[in-house]
mmCIF file of C-alpha atoms and ligand atoms in Angstrom:
data_model
loop_
_atom_site.group_PDB
_atom_site.id
_atom_site.type_symbol
_atom_site.label_atom_id
_atom_site.label_comp_id
_atom_site.label_asym_id
_atom_site.label_seq_id
_atom_site.Cartn_x
_atom_site.Cartn_y
_atom_site.Cartn_z
ATOM 1 C CA UNK A 1 -15.089 28.323 17.597
ATOM 2 C CA UNK A 2 -11.869 29.883 18.667
ATOM 3 C CA UNK A 3 -10.777 32.735 16.469
ATOM 4 C CA UNK A 4 -7.190 31.631 16.887
ATOM 5 C CA UNK A 5 -7.522 28.607 14.602
ATOM 6 C CA UNK A 6 -5.735 29.375 11.369
ATOM 7 C CA UNK A 7 -7.254 27.542 8.463
ATOM 8 C CA UNK A 8 -5.460 28.426 5.287
ATOM 9 C CA UNK A 9 -5.860 26.193 2.276
ATOM 10 C CA UNK A 10 -3.484 23.268 1.959
ATOM 11 C CA UNK A 11 -1.090 24.110 -0.870
ATOM 12 C CA UNK A 12 -1.004 21.868 -3.921
ATOM 13 C CA UNK A 13 2.284 20.673 -5.358
ATOM 14 C CA UNK A 14 2.840 23.774 -7.476
ATOM 15 C CA UNK A 15 2.019 26.204 -4.669
ATOM 16 C CA UNK A 16 4.045 24.351 -2.040
ATOM 17 C CA UNK A 17 6.987 26.300 -0.667
ATOM 18 C CA UNK A 18 8.601 23.876 1.755
ATOM 19 C CA UNK A 19 9.763 20.325 1.300
ATOM 20 C CA UNK A 20 7.150 19.150 3.771
ATOM 21 C CA UNK A 21 4.345 20.877 1.871
ATOM 22 C CA UNK A 22 5.597 19.440 -1.406
ATOM 23 C CA UNK A 23 5.746 15.984 0.133
ATOM 24 C CA UNK A 24 2.189 16.179 1.473
ATOM 25 C CA UNK A 25 0.900 17.295 -1.919
ATOM 26 C CA UNK A 26 2.815 14.745 -3.991
ATOM 27 C CA UNK A 27 1.197 11.730 -5.580
ATOM 28 C CA UNK A 28 2.898 8.408 -6.215
ATOM 29 C CA UNK A 29 4.196 7.611 -9.685
ATOM 30 C CA UNK A 30 1.426 5.661 -11.467
ATOM 31 C CA UNK A 31 4.000 3.738 -13.474
ATOM 32 C CA UNK A 32 4.345 1.068 -10.793
ATOM 33 C CA UNK A 33 2.300 -1.928 -9.704
ATOM 34 C CA UNK A 34 -0.038 -1.118 -6.816
ATOM 35 C CA UNK A 35 -1.806 -3.548 -4.499
ATOM 36 C CA UNK A 36 -5.511 -2.655 -4.545
ATOM 37 C CA UNK A 37 -7.265 -5.477 -2.671
ATOM 38 C CA UNK A 38 -6.870 -8.846 -1.052
ATOM 39 C CA UNK A 39 -7.680 -11.375 -3.748
ATOM 40 C CA UNK A 40 -10.350 -12.943 -1.542
ATOM 41 C CA UNK A 41 -12.360 -9.709 -1.709
ATOM 42 C CA UNK A 42 -13.015 -10.144 -5.419
ATOM 43 C CA UNK A 43 -14.350 -13.645 -5.920
ATOM 44 C CA UNK A 44 -15.710 -14.774 -9.320
ATOM 45 C CA UNK A 45 -18.823 -12.743 -10.117
ATOM 46 C CA UNK A 46 -17.867 -9.831 -7.839
ATOM 47 C CA UNK A 47 -16.934 -6.209 -8.518
ATOM 48 C CA UNK A 48 -15.394 -3.542 -6.278
ATOM 49 C CA UNK A 49 -14.363 0.063 -6.622
ATOM 50 C CA UNK A 50 -10.883 1.334 -5.916
ATOM 51 C CA UNK A 51 -9.169 4.608 -6.699
ATOM 52 C CA UNK A 52 -5.724 5.772 -7.692
ATOM 53 C CA UNK A 53 -5.207 9.469 -7.006
ATOM 54 C CA UNK A 54 -8.936 10.073 -7.356
ATOM 55 C CA UNK A 55 -9.336 8.115 -10.566
ATOM 56 C CA UNK A 56 -12.050 5.565 -9.895
ATOM 57 C CA UNK A 57 -11.419 2.024 -11.140
ATOM 58 C CA UNK A 58 -13.785 -0.968 -11.185
ATOM 59 C CA UNK A 59 -12.044 -4.244 -10.390
ATOM 60 C CA UNK A 60 -14.043 -7.366 -11.196
ATOM 61 C CA UNK A 61 -13.652 -11.067 -11.660
ATOM 62 C CA UNK A 62 -15.558 -12.985 -14.308
ATOM 63 C CA UNK A 63 -17.115 -16.403 -13.795
ATOM 64 C CA UNK A 64 -13.958 -17.859 -15.387
ATOM 65 C CA UNK A 65 -11.820 -16.381 -12.580
ATOM 66 C CA UNK A 66 -10.135 -13.809 -14.843
ATOM 67 C CA UNK A 67 -9.697 -10.349 -13.337
ATOM 68 C CA UNK A 68 -10.485 -7.092 -15.076
ATOM 69 C CA UNK A 69 -9.754 -3.509 -14.017
ATOM 70 C CA UNK A 70 -11.508 -0.838 -16.046
ATOM 71 C CA UNK A 71 -12.345 2.839 -15.789
ATOM 72 C CA UNK A 72 -15.219 3.064 -13.336
ATOM 73 C CA UNK A 73 -17.336 5.205 -15.616
ATOM 74 C CA UNK A 74 -19.785 3.863 -18.135
ATOM 75 C CA UNK A 75 -19.161 5.203 -21.640
ATOM 76 C CA UNK A 76 -22.903 5.932 -21.914
ATOM 77 C CA UNK A 77 -24.030 8.256 -19.102
ATOM 78 C CA UNK A 78 -20.954 7.967 -16.911
ATOM 79 C CA UNK A 79 -22.562 5.988 -14.089
ATOM 80 C CA UNK A 80 -20.057 4.054 -11.961
ATOM 81 C CA UNK A 81 -19.711 0.558 -13.353
ATOM 82 C CA UNK A 82 -19.033 -0.770 -9.857
ATOM 83 C CA UNK A 83 -22.753 -0.150 -9.186
ATOM 84 C CA UNK A 84 -23.486 -2.852 -11.726
ATOM 85 C CA UNK A 85 -22.937 -6.599 -11.656
ATOM 86 C CA UNK A 86 -20.783 -9.245 -13.241
ATOM 87 C CA UNK A 87 -22.567 -11.495 -15.685
ATOM 88 C CA UNK A 88 -20.475 -14.287 -17.146
ATOM 89 C CA UNK A 89 -17.170 -12.613 -17.904
ATOM 90 C CA UNK A 90 -18.516 -9.071 -18.388
ATOM 91 C CA UNK A 91 -19.235 -6.159 -16.086
ATOM 92 C CA UNK A 92 -22.764 -4.895 -16.764
ATOM 93 C CA UNK A 93 -23.708 -1.288 -16.029
ATOM 94 C CA UNK A 94 -26.626 -0.958 -13.612
ATOM 95 C CA UNK A 95 -28.442 1.677 -15.665
ATOM 96 C CA UNK A 96 -29.056 0.520 -19.266
ATOM 97 C CA UNK A 97 -27.193 -2.770 -19.125
ATOM 98 C CA UNK A 98 -24.160 -2.020 -21.254
ATOM 99 C CA UNK A 99 -21.744 -4.904 -20.749
ATOM 100 C CA UNK A 100 -17.947 -4.468 -20.784
ATOM 101 C CA UNK A 101 -15.321 -7.166 -21.036
ATOM 102 C CA UNK A 102 -12.030 -7.199 -19.094
ATOM 103 C CA UNK A 103 -10.334 -5.126 -21.813
ATOM 104 C CA UNK A 104 -12.930 -2.397 -21.384
ATOM 105 C CA UNK A 105 -14.592 -3.069 -24.725
ATOM 106 C CA UNK A 106 -18.359 -2.780 -24.933
ATOM 107 C CA UNK A 107 -19.416 -6.368 -25.631
ATOM 108 C CA UNK A 108 -23.207 -5.937 -25.725
ATOM 109 C CA UNK A 109 -26.050 -3.627 -24.746
ATOM 110 C CA UNK A 110 -29.352 -4.678 -23.201
ATOM 111 C CA UNK A 111 -31.554 -2.630 -25.542
ATOM 112 C CA UNK A 112 -31.876 -1.766 -29.227
ATOM 113 C CA UNK A 113 -28.934 0.094 -30.730
ATOM 114 C CA UNK A 114 -31.027 2.371 -32.982
ATOM 115 C CA UNK A 115 -29.099 1.107 -35.985
ATOM 116 C CA UNK A 116 -25.764 2.311 -34.582
ATOM 117 C CA UNK A 117 -22.588 0.271 -34.256
ATOM 118 C CA UNK A 118 -21.170 -0.321 -30.774
ATOM 119 C CA UNK A 119 -17.962 -1.754 -32.191
ATOM 120 C CA UNK A 120 -15.664 1.086 -31.186
ATOM 121 C CA UNK A 121 -17.117 1.929 -27.799
ATOM 122 C CA UNK A 122 -14.805 1.216 -24.891
ATOM 123 C CA UNK A 123 -13.543 2.471 -21.555
ATOM 124 C CA UNK A 124 -9.903 2.471 -20.414
ATOM 125 C CA UNK A 125 -8.574 -0.749 -18.968
ATOM 126 C CA UNK A 126 -5.639 -1.321 -16.648
ATOM 127 C CA UNK A 127 -3.164 -4.198 -16.503
ATOM 128 C CA UNK A 128 -4.087 -6.329 -13.500
ATOM 129 C CA UNK A 129 -2.423 -9.304 -11.818
ATOM 130 C CA UNK A 130 -2.850 -11.521 -8.811
ATOM 131 C CA UNK A 131 0.113 -12.373 -6.622
ATOM 132 C CA UNK A 132 0.827 -13.086 -2.938
ATOM 133 C CA UNK A 133 -2.892 -13.102 -2.227
ATOM 134 C CA UNK A 134 -3.212 -9.539 -3.508
ATOM 135 C CA UNK A 135 -4.675 -7.956 -6.620
ATOM 136 C CA UNK A 136 -2.268 -5.539 -8.290
ATOM 137 C CA UNK A 137 -2.904 -3.002 -10.925
ATOM 138 C CA UNK A 138 -0.821 -0.718 -13.043
ATOM 139 C CA UNK A 139 -2.533 2.687 -13.178
ATOM 140 C CA UNK A 140 0.057 4.340 -15.437
ATOM 141 C CA UNK A 141 0.981 3.869 -19.080
ATOM 142 C CA UNK A 142 -0.157 0.276 -19.805
ATOM 143 C CA UNK A 143 2.616 -0.240 -22.357
ATOM 144 C CA UNK A 144 5.127 -0.016 -19.481
ATOM 145 C CA UNK A 145 3.421 -2.613 -17.283
ATOM 146 C CA UNK A 146 5.510 -5.576 -18.451
ATOM 147 C CA UNK A 147 8.727 -3.607 -18.127
ATOM 148 C CA UNK A 148 8.220 -2.486 -14.537
ATOM 149 C CA UNK A 149 8.923 -5.239 -11.996
ATOM 150 C CA UNK A 150 6.549 -6.124 -9.211
ATOM 151 C CA UNK A 151 7.878 -6.732 -5.707
ATOM 152 C CA UNK A 152 9.488 -10.164 -5.515
ATOM 153 C CA UNK A 153 8.708 -12.237 -2.414
ATOM 154 C CA UNK A 154 10.191 -15.687 -3.057
ATOM 155 C CA UNK A 155 9.559 -16.628 0.602
ATOM 156 C CA UNK A 156 5.830 -16.721 -0.112
ATOM 157 C CA UNK A 157 6.157 -18.914 -3.179
ATOM 158 C CA UNK A 158 7.079 -22.554 -3.727
ATOM 159 C CA UNK A 159 6.097 -25.664 -1.808
ATOM 160 C CA UNK A 160 7.019 -24.376 1.671
ATOM 161 C CA UNK A 161 6.034 -20.715 1.913
ATOM 162 C CA UNK A 162 6.702 -18.902 5.165
ATOM 163 C CA UNK A 163 3.931 -18.261 7.653
ATOM 164 C CA UNK A 164 2.369 -14.922 6.784
ATOM 165 C CA UNK A 165 -0.164 -12.382 7.954
ATOM 166 C CA UNK A 166 -1.833 -9.829 5.675
ATOM 167 C CA UNK A 167 -3.745 -6.796 6.924
ATOM 168 C CA UNK A 168 -4.968 -3.653 5.273
ATOM 169 C CA UNK A 169 -6.356 -0.307 6.389
ATOM 170 C CA UNK A 170 -7.812 2.764 4.758
ATOM 171 C CA UNK A 171 -6.418 5.756 6.608
ATOM 172 C CA UNK A 172 -7.373 9.394 6.140
ATOM 173 C CA UNK A 173 -3.738 10.359 5.758
ATOM 174 C CA UNK A 174 -1.316 11.179 2.975
ATOM 175 C CA UNK A 175 0.867 8.223 1.975
ATOM 176 C CA UNK A 176 4.066 10.032 3.018
ATOM 177 C CA UNK A 177 2.846 10.121 6.623
ATOM 178 C CA UNK A 178 2.626 6.340 6.560
ATOM 179 C CA UNK A 179 6.132 5.972 5.136
ATOM 180 C CA UNK A 180 7.382 8.319 7.849
ATOM 181 C CA UNK A 181 5.570 6.234 10.434
ATOM 182 C CA UNK A 182 6.597 2.726 9.447
ATOM 183 C CA UNK A 183 10.290 3.465 8.984
ATOM 184 C CA UNK A 184 10.884 5.740 11.932
ATOM 185 C CA UNK A 185 11.269 3.784 15.155
ATOM 186 C CA UNK A 186 11.355 6.812 17.380
ATOM 187 C CA UNK A 187 7.650 6.176 17.969
ATOM 188 C CA UNK A 188 8.203 3.106 20.203
ATOM 189 C CA UNK A 189 6.449 5.157 22.873
ATOM 190 C CA UNK A 190 3.151 4.788 20.992
ATOM 191 C CA UNK A 191 3.458 0.996 21.067
ATOM 192 C CA UNK A 192 4.683 0.681 24.657
ATOM 193 C CA UNK A 193 1.976 -1.884 25.333
ATOM 194 C CA UNK A 194 3.084 -4.218 22.492
ATOM 195 C CA UNK A 195 6.813 -3.414 22.340
ATOM 196 C CA UNK A 196 7.404 -4.456 18.688
ATOM 197 C CA UNK A 197 10.732 -2.571 18.605
ATOM 198 C CA UNK A 198 12.608 -1.351 21.638
ATOM 199 C CA UNK A 199 15.518 1.021 22.262
ATOM 200 C CA UNK A 200 16.044 1.618 18.560
ATOM 201 C CA UNK A 201 19.282 3.344 17.526
ATOM 202 C CA UNK A 202 19.667 4.387 13.916
ATOM 203 C CA UNK A 203 23.008 2.983 12.718
ATOM 204 C CA UNK A 204 22.883 3.417 8.937
ATOM 205 C CA UNK A 205 21.066 5.672 6.547
ATOM 206 C CA UNK A 206 21.746 5.741 2.861
ATOM 207 C CA UNK A 207 19.864 6.954 -0.181
ATOM 208 C CA UNK A 208 20.637 5.567 -3.580
ATOM 209 C CA UNK A 209 18.455 5.908 -6.638
ATOM 210 C CA UNK A 210 14.878 5.174 -5.622
ATOM 211 C CA UNK A 211 15.755 3.586 -2.277
ATOM 212 C CA UNK A 212 16.321 4.948 1.198
ATOM 213 C CA UNK A 213 17.904 2.195 3.282
ATOM 214 C CA UNK A 214 18.275 2.381 7.023
ATOM 215 C CA UNK A 215 19.229 0.072 9.866
ATOM 216 C CA UNK A 216 18.477 0.117 13.526
ATOM 217 C CA UNK A 217 20.081 -1.630 16.440
ATOM 218 C CA UNK A 218 16.884 -2.617 18.126
ATOM 219 C CA UNK A 219 15.297 -5.393 20.131
ATOM 220 C CA UNK A 220 12.616 -6.836 17.853
ATOM 221 C CA UNK A 221 9.574 -8.839 18.893
ATOM 222 C CA UNK A 222 10.120 -8.509 22.610
ATOM 223 C CA UNK A 223 6.465 -8.031 23.465
ATOM 224 C CA UNK A 224 4.702 -10.199 26.037
ATOM 225 C CA UNK A 225 3.020 -12.152 23.248
ATOM 226 C CA UNK A 226 5.562 -12.222 20.428
ATOM 227 C CA UNK A 227 8.703 -13.078 22.445
ATOM 228 C CA UNK A 228 7.448 -16.663 22.989
ATOM 229 C CA UNK A 229 6.956 -17.392 19.305
ATOM 230 C CA UNK A 230 10.251 -16.165 17.873
ATOM 231 C CA UNK A 231 12.993 -18.791 17.834
ATOM 232 C CA UNK A 232 15.872 -16.712 19.128
ATOM 233 C CA UNK A 233 18.437 -19.423 18.436
ATOM 234 C CA UNK A 234 17.806 -18.982 14.692
ATOM 235 C CA UNK A 235 17.024 -15.335 14.328
ATOM 236 C CA UNK A 236 19.089 -12.352 15.267
ATOM 237 C CA UNK A 237 16.582 -9.989 16.746
ATOM 238 C CA UNK A 238 18.831 -7.093 17.644
ATOM 239 C CA UNK A 239 19.021 -5.386 14.274
ATOM 240 C CA UNK A 240 16.498 -4.474 11.639
ATOM 241 C CA UNK A 241 17.103 -3.302 8.102
ATOM 242 C CA UNK A 242 14.425 -1.208 6.472
ATOM 243 C CA UNK A 243 13.981 0.267 3.063
ATOM 244 C CA UNK A 244 11.719 2.798 1.478
ATOM 245 C CA UNK A 245 11.881 1.072 -1.873
ATOM 246 C CA UNK A 246 9.799 3.572 -3.805
ATOM 247 C CA UNK A 247 6.823 3.286 -3.839
ATOM 248 C CA UNK A 248 6.959 0.344 -1.399
ATOM 249 C CA UNK A 249 8.494 -0.177 2.015
ATOM 250 C CA UNK A 250 9.971 -3.316 3.562
ATOM 251 C CA UNK A 251 11.883 -4.557 6.590
ATOM 252 C CA UNK A 252 14.119 -7.517 7.340
ATOM 253 C CA UNK A 253 15.111 -8.834 10.752
ATOM 254 C CA UNK A 254 17.915 -11.391 10.552
ATOM 255 C CA UNK A 255 16.616 -12.760 7.254
ATOM 256 C CA UNK A 256 13.830 -14.490 9.222
ATOM 257 C CA UNK A 257 11.167 -11.898 9.976
ATOM 258 C CA UNK A 258 10.175 -9.668 7.111
ATOM 259 C CA UNK A 259 7.420 -7.388 6.007
ATOM 260 C CA UNK A 260 6.277 -5.308 3.057
ATOM 261 C CA UNK A 261 4.027 -2.292 3.117
ATOM 262 C CA UNK A 262 2.253 -1.425 -0.131
ATOM 263 C CA UNK A 263 0.564 1.954 -0.282
ATOM 264 C CA UNK A 264 -2.258 2.858 -2.622
ATOM 265 C CA UNK A 265 -2.877 6.622 -2.762
ATOM 266 C CA UNK A 266 -6.672 6.810 -3.104
ATOM 267 C CA UNK A 267 -6.345 10.583 -3.151
ATOM 268 C CA UNK A 268 -3.996 13.149 -1.730
ATOM 269 C CA UNK A 269 -5.312 12.685 1.811
ATOM 270 C CA UNK A 270 -6.476 9.069 1.880
ATOM 271 C CA UNK A 271 -4.337 5.961 1.604
ATOM 272 C CA UNK A 272 -5.124 2.268 1.434
ATOM 273 C CA UNK A 273 -2.220 0.536 3.177
ATOM 274 C CA UNK A 274 -1.537 -3.184 2.724
ATOM 275 C CA UNK A 275 0.870 -4.896 5.109
ATOM 276 C CA UNK A 276 2.312 -8.348 4.576
ATOM 277 C CA UNK A 277 4.315 -9.887 7.429
ATOM 278 C CA UNK A 278 6.073 -13.211 7.028
ATOM 279 C CA UNK A 279 8.107 -15.332 9.403
ATOM 280 C CA UNK A 280 10.600 -18.162 9.147
ATOM 281 C CA UNK A 281 11.319 -18.724 12.805
ATOM 282 C CA UNK A 282 8.025 -19.455 14.426
ATOM 283 C CA UNK A 283 8.333 -21.887 17.307
ATOM 284 C CA UNK A 284 5.989 -23.642 19.683
ATOM 285 C CA UNK A 285 6.175 -21.652 22.921
ATOM 286 C CA UNK A 286 7.719 -23.493 25.874
ATOM 287 C CA UNK A 287 8.619 -26.508 23.703
ATOM 288 C CA UNK A 288 10.962 -24.347 21.605
ATOM 289 C CA UNK A 289 10.294 -26.515 18.563
ATOM 290 C CA UNK A 290 9.438 -25.350 15.045
ATOM 291 C CA UNK A 291 5.718 -25.055 14.754
ATOM 292 C CA UNK A 292 3.735 -27.407 12.477
ATOM 293 C CA UNK A 293 2.130 -25.712 9.500
ATOM 294 C CA UNK A 294 -1.521 -26.090 10.558
ATOM 295 C CA UNK A 295 -0.767 -24.635 13.944
ATOM 296 C CA UNK A 296 1.211 -21.803 12.327
ATOM 297 C CA UNK A 297 -1.850 -20.780 10.371
ATOM 298 C CA UNK A 298 -3.916 -20.615 13.529
ATOM 299 C CA UNK A 299 -1.198 -18.676 15.291
ATOM 300 C CA UNK A 300 -1.010 -16.209 12.391
ATOM 301 C CA UNK A 301 -4.753 -15.651 12.616
ATOM 302 C CA UNK A 302 -4.478 -15.023 16.339
ATOM 303 C CA UNK A 303 -1.462 -12.736 15.891
ATOM 304 C CA UNK A 304 -3.339 -10.782 13.272
ATOM 305 C CA UNK A 305 -6.298 -10.174 15.571
ATOM 306 C CA UNK A 306 -4.533 -9.753 18.908
ATOM 307 C CA UNK A 307 -1.300 -8.050 17.965
ATOM 308 C CA UNK A 308 -0.773 -6.860 14.407
ATOM 309 C CA UNK A 309 -4.149 -5.201 13.756
ATOM 310 C CA UNK A 310 -4.391 -3.371 17.083
ATOM 311 C CA UNK A 311 -0.751 -2.324 16.844
ATOM 312 C CA UNK A 312 -1.130 -0.867 13.364
ATOM 313 C CA UNK A 313 -4.431 0.718 14.364
ATOM 314 C CA UNK A 314 -2.402 2.779 16.841
ATOM 315 C CA UNK A 315 -0.281 4.011 13.927
ATOM 316 C CA UNK A 316 -3.448 4.730 11.937
ATOM 317 C CA UNK A 317 -4.812 6.988 14.643
ATOM 318 C CA UNK A 318 -1.548 8.935 14.742
ATOM 319 C CA UNK A 319 -1.138 9.448 10.993
ATOM 320 C CA UNK A 320 -4.752 10.563 10.748
ATOM 321 C CA UNK A 321 -4.206 12.996 13.623
ATOM 322 C CA UNK A 322 -1.077 14.282 11.892
ATOM 323 C CA UNK A 323 -2.975 14.770 8.638
ATOM 324 C CA UNK A 324 -5.673 16.741 10.433
ATOM 325 C CA UNK A 325 -3.072 18.905 12.116
ATOM 326 C CA UNK A 326 -1.387 19.535 8.794
ATOM 327 C CA UNK A 327 -4.644 20.531 7.148
ATOM 328 C CA UNK A 328 -5.503 22.788 10.052
ATOM 329 C CA UNK A 329 -2.336 24.707 9.439
ATOM 330 C CA UNK A 330 -0.002 23.547 6.688
ATOM 331 C CA UNK A 331 2.251 26.551 7.185
ATOM 332 C CA UNK A 332 3.562 25.788 10.661
ATOM 333 C CA UNK A 333 6.745 23.719 10.502
ATOM 334 C CA UNK A 334 7.373 21.004 13.084
ATOM 335 C CA UNK A 335 10.673 19.891 14.561
ATOM 336 C CA UNK A 336 12.072 16.673 13.179
ATOM 337 C CA UNK A 337 14.922 14.812 14.856
ATOM 338 C CA UNK A 338 15.272 11.666 12.752
ATOM 339 C CA UNK A 339 17.375 12.407 9.624
ATOM 340 C CA UNK A 340 15.681 9.530 7.752
ATOM 341 C CA UNK A 341 12.453 11.526 7.486
ATOM 342 C CA UNK A 342 14.043 14.180 5.276
ATOM 343 C CA UNK A 343 15.400 11.441 3.014
ATOM 344 C CA UNK A 344 11.941 9.899 2.573
ATOM 345 C CA UNK A 345 10.484 13.283 1.760
ATOM 346 C CA UNK A 346 13.182 14.126 -0.773
ATOM 347 C CA UNK A 347 12.636 10.831 -2.574
ATOM 348 C CA UNK A 348 8.845 11.298 -2.701
ATOM 349 C CA UNK A 349 9.200 14.840 -4.061
ATOM 350 C CA UNK A 350 11.904 13.869 -6.542
ATOM 351 C CA UNK A 351 9.863 10.989 -7.985
ATOM 352 C CA UNK A 352 6.699 13.046 -8.243
ATOM 353 C CA UNK A 353 8.530 15.868 -9.996
ATOM 354 C CA UNK A 354 10.052 13.367 -12.342
ATOM 355 C CA UNK A 355 6.655 11.883 -13.097
ATOM 356 C CA UNK A 356 5.091 15.294 -13.770
ATOM 357 C CA UNK A 357 7.954 16.265 -16.052
ATOM 358 C CA UNK A 358 8.418 13.009 -17.905
ATOM 359 C CA UNK A 359 6.691 12.336 -21.179
ATOM 360 C CA UNK A 360 5.816 8.639 -21.597
ATOM 361 C CA UNK A 361 8.703 8.031 -24.024
ATOM 362 C CA UNK A 362 11.284 9.212 -21.516
ATOM 363 C CA UNK A 363 9.795 6.903 -18.890
ATOM 364 C CA UNK A 364 9.950 3.990 -21.315
ATOM 365 C CA UNK A 365 13.642 4.572 -21.895
ATOM 366 C CA UNK A 366 14.319 4.835 -18.167
ATOM 367 C CA UNK A 367 12.757 1.505 -17.143
HETATM 368 S S1 FES B 401 -25.146 4.733 -18.016
HETATM 369 FE FE1 FES B 401 -24.274 2.788 -18.195
HETATM 370 S S2 FES B 401 -25.566 1.791 -19.584
HETATM 371 FE FE2 FES B 401 -26.348 3.795 -19.511
HETATM 372 FE FE1 FE2 B 402 4.141 1.930 14.507
#
């Protein structure tokens, strides 16, 4: 081991001295809806574990198809409920068979109760919903859940939804590093094989409220693969609008190619990132005709495997490398050229401060 490696502890939010340190220590405000899994991962009778800032949550689906999200800690001896199984509409702990319903209430136990009532025994439950093929949960104050809007994606609803591709990754990186990656096109070099965005020039940058909006003049979808599938007569591919729409991120190219990125902070150095891409200008290559729906689905599957996953995996490797470098020495500042990055960081820090300072009542008034 080289003696020159400095390895001072990563500062937490209170100890942080610089904006970058504060950003890398910040959580995301729990009073929002967070994507936690693709709906197909939790079929009836299945349970999975997720986390929000280190708080473990068991997400399960009863035989009736109804989802539940409850504290992943049995009220008895604190074993993880996700180690258990779903029976009927309840989640049954693996150890002594205590069975919880979707509201977290103890419905039955698999042994004698020694004359005691189980009536009042419960674990916390979280509001949970299913939309756009994703399971969403609200880890914050449950009384705010109905007041806080979820992302709206009308293009994926109705009788003729756009062609879409969904991918997700768990990356060993703080969520801010992912925001700084997906909205900063100065990393075209990394993707030089796929060329998803070329010669980007930042033309607009504006922060208002909980949004940082930016636009690039850029050639979109000019890769060897993608250029054949985008109908250039219908979609303007030379400009992209992006937004860090706290705590989400989205982009829009000519109103025809769009994406959302939903970040779930598992802990302060691990993030589950969900990406949803959707397209309204997919054409049959060479024929230049709109593509029939069945064929679109096949194309989306191919694009997911051959282009979108490998491309985002490149980003994953970089944000993980950046996290490691930060942890190795959080006190060395880097040079940053893109002014958008500072805006993302300020918004993340501002919202986290606000969350730490705000009693629930103040939040309720603000939403
Ligand atoms: S620890 Fe869960 S039933 Fe005992
Ligand atoms: Fe990228």
